[in-house]
Each structure stands twice: as structure tokens, then as C-alpha cells.
XYZ file of C-alpha atoms in Angstrom:
332
model
C 1.235 51.350 117.955
C 0.417 51.735 114.296
C -2.042 54.507 115.017
C 0.505 56.258 117.184
C 3.087 55.880 114.471
C 0.766 57.403 111.905
C -0.025 60.292 114.218
C 3.675 60.855 114.806
C 4.351 60.794 111.088
C 1.526 63.258 110.434
C 2.939 65.484 113.178
C 6.381 65.392 111.584
C 4.927 66.209 108.173
C 2.943 69.111 109.628
C 6.061 70.443 111.352
C 8.049 70.163 108.109
C 5.302 71.969 106.181
C 5.241 74.713 108.810
C 9.026 75.127 108.567
C 8.867 75.358 104.752
C 6.085 77.937 105.011
C 8.093 80.099 107.419
C 11.206 79.827 105.254
C 9.142 80.968 102.263
C 7.835 83.948 104.223
C 11.367 84.912 105.264
C 12.674 84.582 101.700
C 9.815 86.614 100.224
C 10.379 89.435 102.717
C 14.103 89.429 101.980
C 13.612 89.501 98.207
C 11.008 92.253 98.478
C 13.539 94.312 100.410
C 16.383 93.550 97.999
C 14.556 94.146 94.710
C 11.923 96.737 95.638
C 9.775 97.649 92.642
C 11.286 94.813 90.592
C 9.480 92.357 92.889
C 5.750 91.902 92.248
C 3.167 89.857 94.147
C 0.704 88.329 91.689
C -1.232 86.084 94.083
C -0.005 85.924 97.665
C -2.376 83.121 98.681
C -1.207 80.943 95.789
C 2.424 82.029 96.305
C 2.779 83.409 92.777
C 5.368 86.133 92.267
C 7.089 87.908 89.399
C 10.527 89.501 89.314
C 11.520 91.997 86.624
C 15.209 91.552 85.854
C 17.291 93.949 83.748
C 20.904 94.239 82.677
C 21.020 97.844 83.903
C 18.789 99.584 86.428
C 18.794 103.071 84.883
C 18.950 102.366 81.126
C 18.050 98.703 80.614
C 18.603 97.147 77.189
C 17.644 93.590 78.041
C 14.750 92.811 80.370
C 13.183 89.514 81.386
C 10.383 88.598 83.774
C 10.787 85.547 85.983
C 7.436 84.271 87.232
C 7.550 81.717 90.037
C 5.077 79.593 91.948
C 6.328 78.338 95.297
C 4.995 74.853 96.147
C 4.300 74.113 99.815
C 7.320 71.776 99.809
C 9.727 74.514 98.707
C 12.536 74.958 99.658
C 12.904 71.686 101.579
C 12.075 69.075 98.962
C 10.731 70.776 95.820
C 11.966 73.495 93.439
C 9.953 76.585 92.448
C 7.777 76.272 89.348
C 8.973 78.975 86.999
C 8.285 80.650 83.682
C 10.614 82.935 81.706
C 8.919 85.758 79.790
C 10.569 88.129 77.322
C 9.619 89.058 73.736
C 13.204 88.521 72.564
C 13.605 85.111 74.245
C 14.163 82.357 71.683
C 13.681 78.674 72.426
C 17.425 78.013 72.551
C 17.927 80.902 74.998
C 15.049 79.601 77.099
C 16.496 76.071 77.240
C 20.010 77.255 78.106
C 18.767 79.602 80.803
C 16.452 76.916 82.173
C 19.354 74.477 82.387
C 21.368 77.033 84.348
C 18.520 77.554 86.838
C 18.025 73.833 87.299
C 21.745 73.361 87.865
C 21.658 75.994 90.606
C 18.738 74.157 92.228
C 20.567 70.806 92.134
C 23.673 72.393 93.686
C 21.603 73.921 96.510
C 18.854 71.379 97.247
C 16.982 72.272 100.396
C 18.079 75.912 100.311
C 16.320 79.122 99.271
C 17.485 79.764 95.720
C 15.380 82.567 94.204
C 18.099 85.157 94.832
C 20.623 82.962 92.998
C 18.187 82.495 90.127
C 17.537 86.208 89.746
C 21.208 87.117 89.810
C 22.092 84.332 87.367
C 19.526 85.724 84.927
C 20.894 89.231 85.478
C 24.398 87.926 84.765
C 23.180 86.479 81.442
C 21.483 89.762 80.533
C 24.641 91.725 81.324
C 26.648 89.394 79.068
C 24.129 89.951 76.265
C 24.348 93.691 76.753
C 28.135 93.607 76.535
C 28.068 91.515 73.359
C 25.592 93.731 71.514
C 25.623 97.500 71.248
C 21.846 97.753 71.053
C 19.381 95.528 72.847
C 15.917 94.418 71.773
C 13.100 96.925 71.890
C 11.119 96.124 74.994
C 8.200 98.101 76.427
C 8.718 98.979 80.074
C 5.783 97.825 81.389
C 4.660 90.598 116.662
C 2.584 93.007 118.398
C 3.862 96.515 118.744
C 3.955 97.906 122.212
C 2.003 101.090 122.823
C 4.819 103.220 124.157
C 5.702 106.858 123.780
C 8.551 107.869 121.550
C 9.969 111.344 121.477
C 11.066 112.663 118.099
C 14.490 113.550 119.528
C 15.270 109.877 120.190
C 16.664 109.673 116.678
C 20.310 110.602 116.475
C 21.857 112.143 113.406
C 24.027 110.310 110.922
C 26.938 111.229 108.672
C 26.322 111.508 104.956
C 27.266 113.582 101.948
C 24.167 115.691 102.613
C 25.982 117.553 105.426
C 23.947 115.905 108.166
C 25.773 115.578 111.460
C 26.755 112.232 112.948
C 27.281 110.564 116.286
C 31.000 109.818 116.628
C 32.321 107.011 118.801
C 35.735 107.294 120.451
C 37.850 104.176 119.887
C 40.417 103.374 122.538
C 43.933 103.199 121.113
C 46.622 100.730 122.075
C 44.344 97.682 122.222
C 45.013 94.413 120.446
C 43.184 93.634 117.208
C 40.849 91.276 119.051
C 40.004 93.778 121.768
C 39.817 96.855 119.571
C 36.366 98.286 119.049
C 35.484 97.994 115.335
C 34.356 101.154 113.520
C 30.594 101.649 113.682
C 28.648 103.067 110.752
C 25.123 104.512 110.847
C 22.596 104.323 108.035
C 20.013 106.727 106.699
C 16.865 106.691 108.867
C 13.492 105.590 107.502
C 10.390 107.205 109.009
C 6.846 105.946 108.545
C 3.813 107.153 110.528
C 6.020 108.615 113.259
C 8.023 105.414 113.723
C 11.702 105.703 112.832
C 14.105 102.943 111.858
C 17.882 103.267 111.614
C 20.581 100.677 110.962
C 24.059 100.497 112.486
C 26.845 98.300 111.123
C 30.261 97.113 112.299
C 32.769 94.592 110.923
C 33.276 91.702 113.354
C 35.415 88.576 113.288
C 35.108 87.529 116.942
C 32.147 87.153 119.291
C 33.871 89.494 121.718
C 33.704 92.244 119.102
C 29.956 91.699 118.744
C 29.526 92.262 122.476
C 31.827 95.290 122.380
C 29.874 96.948 119.562
C 26.524 96.281 121.233
C 27.815 97.664 124.531
C 29.146 100.773 122.781
C 25.857 101.363 120.974
C 23.887 101.025 124.201
C 26.064 103.676 125.814
C 24.155 106.125 123.653
C 20.944 106.950 125.505
C 18.986 107.517 122.315
C 19.825 104.041 121.076
C 19.368 102.481 124.504
C 15.907 104.069 124.737
C 14.799 102.736 121.331
C 11.680 100.585 121.480
C 13.596 97.740 119.844
C 17.234 97.144 118.911
C 17.088 94.174 116.559
C 20.389 92.666 115.520
C 22.002 89.808 113.637
C 25.577 88.861 112.840
C 27.426 86.395 110.649
C 31.070 85.444 111.246
C 32.800 83.084 108.826
C 35.068 80.501 110.458
C 37.703 79.842 107.819
C 39.198 76.777 109.527
C 35.854 74.962 109.736
C 34.297 76.631 106.677
C 31.134 77.317 108.619
C 29.282 80.390 109.821
C 28.851 81.469 113.411
C 25.617 83.424 113.347
C 23.004 84.656 115.775
C 20.133 87.123 116.035
C 18.056 88.982 118.602
C 14.440 90.182 118.311
C 14.563 92.525 121.335
C 10.792 92.264 121.749
C 9.925 92.521 118.037
C 8.883 88.919 117.480
C 10.715 87.177 114.577
C 12.412 90.414 113.455
C 15.895 89.131 114.284
C 15.360 85.922 112.314
C 14.129 87.880 109.325
C 17.165 90.147 109.516
C 19.496 87.162 109.681
C 17.747 85.575 106.710
C 18.293 88.742 104.668
C 21.996 88.605 105.521
C 22.089 84.925 104.503
C 20.407 85.655 101.174
C 22.883 88.452 100.503
C 25.675 86.095 101.629
C 27.378 88.707 103.809
C 30.062 87.702 106.283
C 31.999 89.105 109.220
C 29.499 91.830 109.978
C 27.039 92.848 112.694
C 23.897 94.796 111.790
C 21.704 96.448 114.420
C 18.404 98.117 113.496
C 16.956 100.536 116.057
C 13.257 101.195 115.964
C 11.614 104.100 117.774
C 7.869 103.462 117.918
C 5.719 106.482 117.125
C 2.368 105.374 118.525
C 0.799 104.104 115.281
C 0.775 100.384 114.496
C 2.568 99.580 111.225
C 1.724 95.882 110.912
C 3.936 93.902 108.500
C 5.405 97.149 107.121
C 7.717 97.300 110.132
C 9.558 94.198 108.945
C 9.944 95.736 105.501
C 11.512 98.860 107.002
C 13.858 96.820 109.198
C 15.090 94.833 106.193
C 15.342 97.902 103.968
C 17.461 99.735 106.547
C 19.748 96.732 106.876
C 20.075 96.163 103.144
C 20.821 99.835 102.459
C 23.708 100.025 104.912
C 25.136 96.678 103.743
C 25.141 97.978 100.163
C 26.605 101.343 101.177
C 29.429 99.653 103.072
C 30.126 97.211 100.192
C 29.213 94.015 102.004
C 27.101 92.630 99.164
C 28.845 90.439 96.607
C 28.601 90.585 92.851
C 26.186 87.998 91.357
C 29.107 85.804 90.289
C 30.769 85.855 93.702
C 27.487 85.291 95.493
C 26.597 82.316 93.326
C 30.026 80.698 93.731
C 30.166 81.304 97.460
C 26.672 80.021 98.161
C 27.467 76.958 96.091
C 30.534 76.318 98.248
C 28.540 76.784 101.419
C 25.479 74.778 100.386
C 26.128 72.216 103.114
C 26.189 74.862 105.817
C 22.939 74.673 107.728
C 21.260 78.012 108.150
C 20.639 77.863 111.856
C 17.381 79.557 112.733
C 18.034 79.065 116.422
C 20.569 81.083 118.338
C 24.066 79.694 118.216
C 25.111 81.804 121.190
C 23.115 83.421 124.003
C 24.028 86.578 125.806
C 23.326 87.012 129.468
């Protein structure tokens, strides 16, 4: 019995370690998509990363580098090991900023917190920039199926660049619940003949999710996409919980990664679908990067991302909400 108990305990520990590892992978992919060139991989095997944070993207006055090491127990039971690097950073500033980061960790134990840390630091840098006219002088330092995809599968989208769009007709005279939400289409990303494009719609009921998906699939070009990955998050005000779900559509783990990105960005009441038309050349992990980038771009364009202050407050309020990696609802 004792031996069996030990084996069971080891199995539970291995399962927990595997879950932490997958959550780290999901968080890293999301942050890489969110921060782009600001995100740097120092040692992937050792889980060492660096994030360059500035008060302003175009003309930064104050810049700081956050270096983190992610222990195997993070995010479940251990915080990231971090170091703050900036030539202007005094000991008092370092202590105050460190206290703020540790407070965020304590308020969100068991959750992925790097996004909150980065945006808290950015908030501090913005405050410094507003208080001083001139800043310190700083030197800028799943398997893919082998299927054919015709180039004309991609449909056009509406933008300020005078590119045509696919318009959907919305039936008038329906109730708010039954009315088809407006559907937006993002800018396509093409890499080695594969094309990715995101579609977005505001949703507050599950029925609207099904309506939007059905409307999208009426378009033959979307219906014929190799994959239509989607995820949604609906905030239930009465229970203060999220109803959320995702679908890989044959692209293993892509839906979960998309949902994780939406959780990190703390978006609500929105459905995001990313269509992928496979071009015959395997992309490897880059395909997940393109899926997340498409999704992030359209969420930003449609103003679904919160300010750092709002995101921090809201995630703090929702820290007890379990981020369900399994499907909460299943479609037939």
C-alpha cells in the first residue's frame, strides 16, 4: 500500500509539473505575440527571458529591462525569479518596484502574472515620464496536413488602405439576443504560402457564438480553410465568472493557445476566429505565432484590450476564477 501510495504521489507530482510546463509554454507564446521585439529569449532550455519595457514605444524616455527565470513550479506554486536592470534605477526605486511586483504575485497566486508585471512596470515608467520633462539618457540597445490551398481562398478585408471587404447582411427586426453581432475581419498574415486571418464579433450569449460561426461558415472561402480556430470569453456578471471555450479544428492545441492569449489580455464578451489556409510548406511552431498575432492585432484594433491599470485591477478581482483549459461547452 505504501509503495502504491508513493507511486500515486509521484504520478500526481509529474502531472502537476506537466501542467505547469504547458502553462508556461502558453504564457510565453502569448507574451511573445503581445510584445514582439520587446520580448527576448535568452535561454529557452533554462526558461530565461528578458522583456524591454518603455514608457513610450516611439520615443521612449524611460526604459527598463525585466529579466525573468521561470522555475518548473511556476505558475502553480512558485513565483518567477526576476532582476530589474536600468542604468537610472536607484536602490529605493528598485525596492519600491520589487514590492509592487511581489504584491501582484501574492494577489494572483497560482496564476500567470508576467503580463501584469510588465504592465505595472510600464505604468511606473509612464508616471516618471509625466513627472519629468526629460528622461535619463539610455542607450537603445500539431502536425500540419498536406493539403492544397488555392491563393484565392483568402477573402479581402476592409481597411483604410482601400482594400475591399466581405460584407455580411444582418437580418433586421430580431431581438437583441437573436440578432447577429457585427463581424470584423483583420489584416491577413502570409508566410511561406500559408495565410492567416482573424475574424472578431462581440458576443454576450452562447447563441450568438453559434450564430457568428454559422454565418462565417456560409462563406465558402472560410469554410474551405484548412483550420478555423476559435475561442470566446463571455463574462457572467451575476456569477462574476467567465464562460469560455475554444476549438482547435484540427490544429492541435491552437484553440487553447488562443484562449490563453485572450485570458492574458483579459478580454471579455468577444469571439475570435482565426482562419488558416495551408500553403503546402510546413511552418512548425511559427504557425502558432501567426495565429496569436492575428488575434492580438484585431483585438487591439477593435479596442478590446484594457489599459494596464484596468487590466491589473480586473485580473486582481478575477483571481479566483479558474482558467478552464477544458471546454466548458461542446458543439454538436
